[in-house]
Tab-separated table of C-alpha atoms in Angstrom:
chain	number	residue	atom	x	y	z
A	1	MET	CA	258.986	-4.369	-44.337
A	2	ILE	CA	258.378	-7.938	-45.901
A	3	TYR	CA	260.117	-6.364	-49.048
A	4	LEU	CA	263.274	-4.999	-47.523
A	5	PHE	CA	263.438	-9.133	-45.795
A	6	LEU	CA	262.700	-10.835	-49.532
A	7	GLY	CA	264.956	-8.878	-51.205
A	8	ASN	CA	267.822	-9.757	-48.857
A	9	ALA	CA	266.587	-13.823	-48.412
A	10	LEU	CA	266.577	-13.705	-52.092
A	11	VAL	CA	270.421	-12.855	-52.371
A	12	GLY	CA	270.895	-15.847	-49.493
A	13	ILE	CA	269.078	-18.012	-50.746
A	14	LEU	CA	270.830	-17.790	-54.251
A	15	ILE	CA	273.911	-18.431	-52.164
A	16	LEU	CA	272.797	-21.223	-50.845
A	17	LEU	CA	271.475	-23.274	-53.931
A	18	SER	CA	274.919	-22.259	-55.291
A	19	ILE	CA	276.216	-24.909	-52.849
A	20	PRO	CA	276.832	-27.946	-54.970
A	21	LEU	CA	274.866	-31.394	-53.675
A	22	GLU	CA	276.970	-33.506	-51.885
A	23	LYS	CA	276.603	-37.095	-50.531
A	24	GLU	CA	277.217	-35.238	-46.582
A	25	PHE	CA	273.884	-33.527	-46.488
A	26	THR	CA	270.637	-34.833	-47.558
A	27	ILE	CA	267.357	-32.679	-48.712
A	28	GLY	CA	266.276	-32.853	-45.607
A	29	GLN	CA	269.229	-30.871	-44.401
A	30	TYR	CA	269.617	-28.922	-47.289
A	31	ALA	CA	266.245	-27.313	-46.762
A	32	PHE	CA	266.369	-26.843	-43.239
A	33	LEU	CA	269.685	-24.952	-43.863
A	34	ILE	CA	267.675	-23.059	-46.296
A	35	SER	CA	264.778	-22.382	-43.711
A	36	PHE	CA	267.241	-21.669	-41.272
A	37	SER	CA	268.716	-19.171	-43.494
A	38	ILE	CA	265.716	-17.660	-44.589
A	39	PHE	CA	265.127	-17.191	-40.677
A	40	LEU	CA	268.082	-15.222	-40.585
A	41	ASP	CA	267.270	-13.145	-42.911
A	42	LEU	CA	264.346	-12.073	-41.314
A	43	LEU	CA	265.457	-10.628	-37.956
A	44	PRO	CA	267.380	-8.187	-39.307
A	45	THR	CA	264.132	-6.714	-41.012
A	46	ILE	CA	263.525	-5.778	-37.193
A	47	GLY	CA	265.692	-2.403	-37.720
A	48	TYR	CA	263.515	-1.291	-40.624
A	49	PHE	CA	260.155	-1.950	-38.086
A	50	LEU	CA	262.050	0.004	-35.579
A	51	GLY	CA	263.009	2.644	-38.365
A	52	ARG	CA	259.755	2.836	-39.335
A	53	PHE	CA	258.379	3.957	-35.887
A	54	LEU	CA	261.110	6.779	-35.293
A	55	SER	CA	261.103	7.965	-38.545
A	56	LYS	CA	257.314	9.128	-39.359
A	57	SER	CA	258.669	9.621	-42.796
A	58	GLN	CA	256.631	7.920	-45.562
A	59	LYS	CA	256.861	4.799	-47.506
A	60	LEU	CA	259.033	4.359	-50.308
A	61	HIS	CA	257.217	1.569	-53.105
A	62	TRP	CA	257.800	-1.555	-52.841
A	63	SER	CA	260.006	-2.067	-55.523
A	64	THR	CA	262.304	0.596	-54.422
A	65	LEU	CA	262.248	-1.653	-51.065
A	66	LEU	CA	262.778	-5.105	-52.578
A	67	PHE	CA	265.987	-3.311	-55.035
A	68	LEU	CA	267.305	-2.053	-51.227
A	69	GLY	CA	267.093	-5.198	-49.981
A	70	VAL	CA	268.796	-6.747	-52.896
A	71	ILE	CA	271.357	-4.269	-52.472
A	72	VAL	CA	272.128	-4.501	-48.869
A	73	GLY	CA	271.607	-8.310	-48.787
A	74	LEU	CA	274.808	-8.204	-51.643
A	75	PHE	CA	276.853	-6.114	-49.232
A	76	THR	CA	276.626	-7.742	-46.791
A	77	GLN	CA	276.079	-11.205	-47.993
A	78	VAL	CA	278.529	-11.086	-50.482
A	79	LEU	CA	280.994	-7.973	-50.584
A	80	LEU	CA	281.822	-7.717	-47.128
A	81	PRO	CA	283.081	-11.292	-47.032
A	82	LYS	CA	284.851	-11.491	-49.847
A	83	LEU	CA	286.846	-8.119	-48.614
A	84	GLY	CA	287.615	-10.603	-45.318
A	85	LEU	CA	285.698	-7.530	-43.239
A	86	VAL	CA	283.320	-10.126	-41.712
A	87	GLY	CA	284.569	-12.957	-38.927
A	88	ASN	CA	284.852	-16.542	-40.062
A	89	GLU	CA	281.137	-16.961	-38.053
A	90	GLY	CA	279.553	-13.791	-39.171
A	91	GLU	CA	277.981	-12.404	-36.091
A	92	LEU	CA	278.086	-9.043	-37.051
A	93	MET	CA	276.392	-9.479	-40.884
A	94	GLY	CA	273.113	-9.581	-38.890
A	95	PHE	CA	274.090	-6.094	-37.211
A	96	ILE	CA	274.889	-4.479	-39.958
A	97	SER	CA	271.939	-5.520	-42.654
A	98	GLY	CA	269.795	-4.221	-39.308
A	99	ILE	CA	271.692	-0.665	-39.454
A	100	LEU	CA	271.638	-0.701	-42.953
A	101	PHE	CA	267.294	-1.669	-42.715
A	102	PHE	CA	267.249	0.803	-39.712
A	103	ILE	CA	268.556	3.959	-41.898
A	104	ILE	CA	266.879	2.854	-45.364
A	105	ALA	CA	263.814	3.793	-42.461
A	106	PHE	CA	264.793	7.130	-42.358
A	107	ALA	CA	264.911	7.786	-46.309
A	108	PRO	CA	262.424	10.751	-47.955
A	109	PRO	CA	260.812	9.304	-51.013
A	110	GLN	CA	262.695	10.978	-53.150
A	111	ILE	CA	265.068	8.363	-53.446
A	112	GLN	CA	262.321	6.926	-55.807
A	113	PHE	CA	263.547	9.610	-58.770
A	114	TRP	CA	262.950	7.113	-61.508
A	115	ARG	CA	259.392	6.649	-60.433
A	116	VAL	CA	258.512	9.987	-61.022
A	117	LYS	CA	256.288	10.162	-63.630
A	118	PRO	CA	256.494	13.426	-66.375
A	119	THR	CA	254.018	15.961	-65.904
A	120	THR	CA	252.950	16.803	-69.731
């Protein structure tokens, strides 16, 4: 769960850090903005927690979860807003992320085909 959150939060933090510093905001306001963004990125991981409770499937490796978290973050925080599929407030992004995290909880370990050790 934590790795999905970290992957998703990494995308959000990089977006916030790309905002140029302006004179209207103080360093404290930027720090509050980043910490609030991290909190909002934590909420969709509840979908993964609920999905893990219901799925009873094997856990995925942490690197796979981190990768999938980044992919979900890029999809919901970069791609959907660029395509104009999310409203101005972005209230739909949390629900979409939560649903995608819920679906990831049901993913079988076979999706980690790159982690299979060759038998020799």
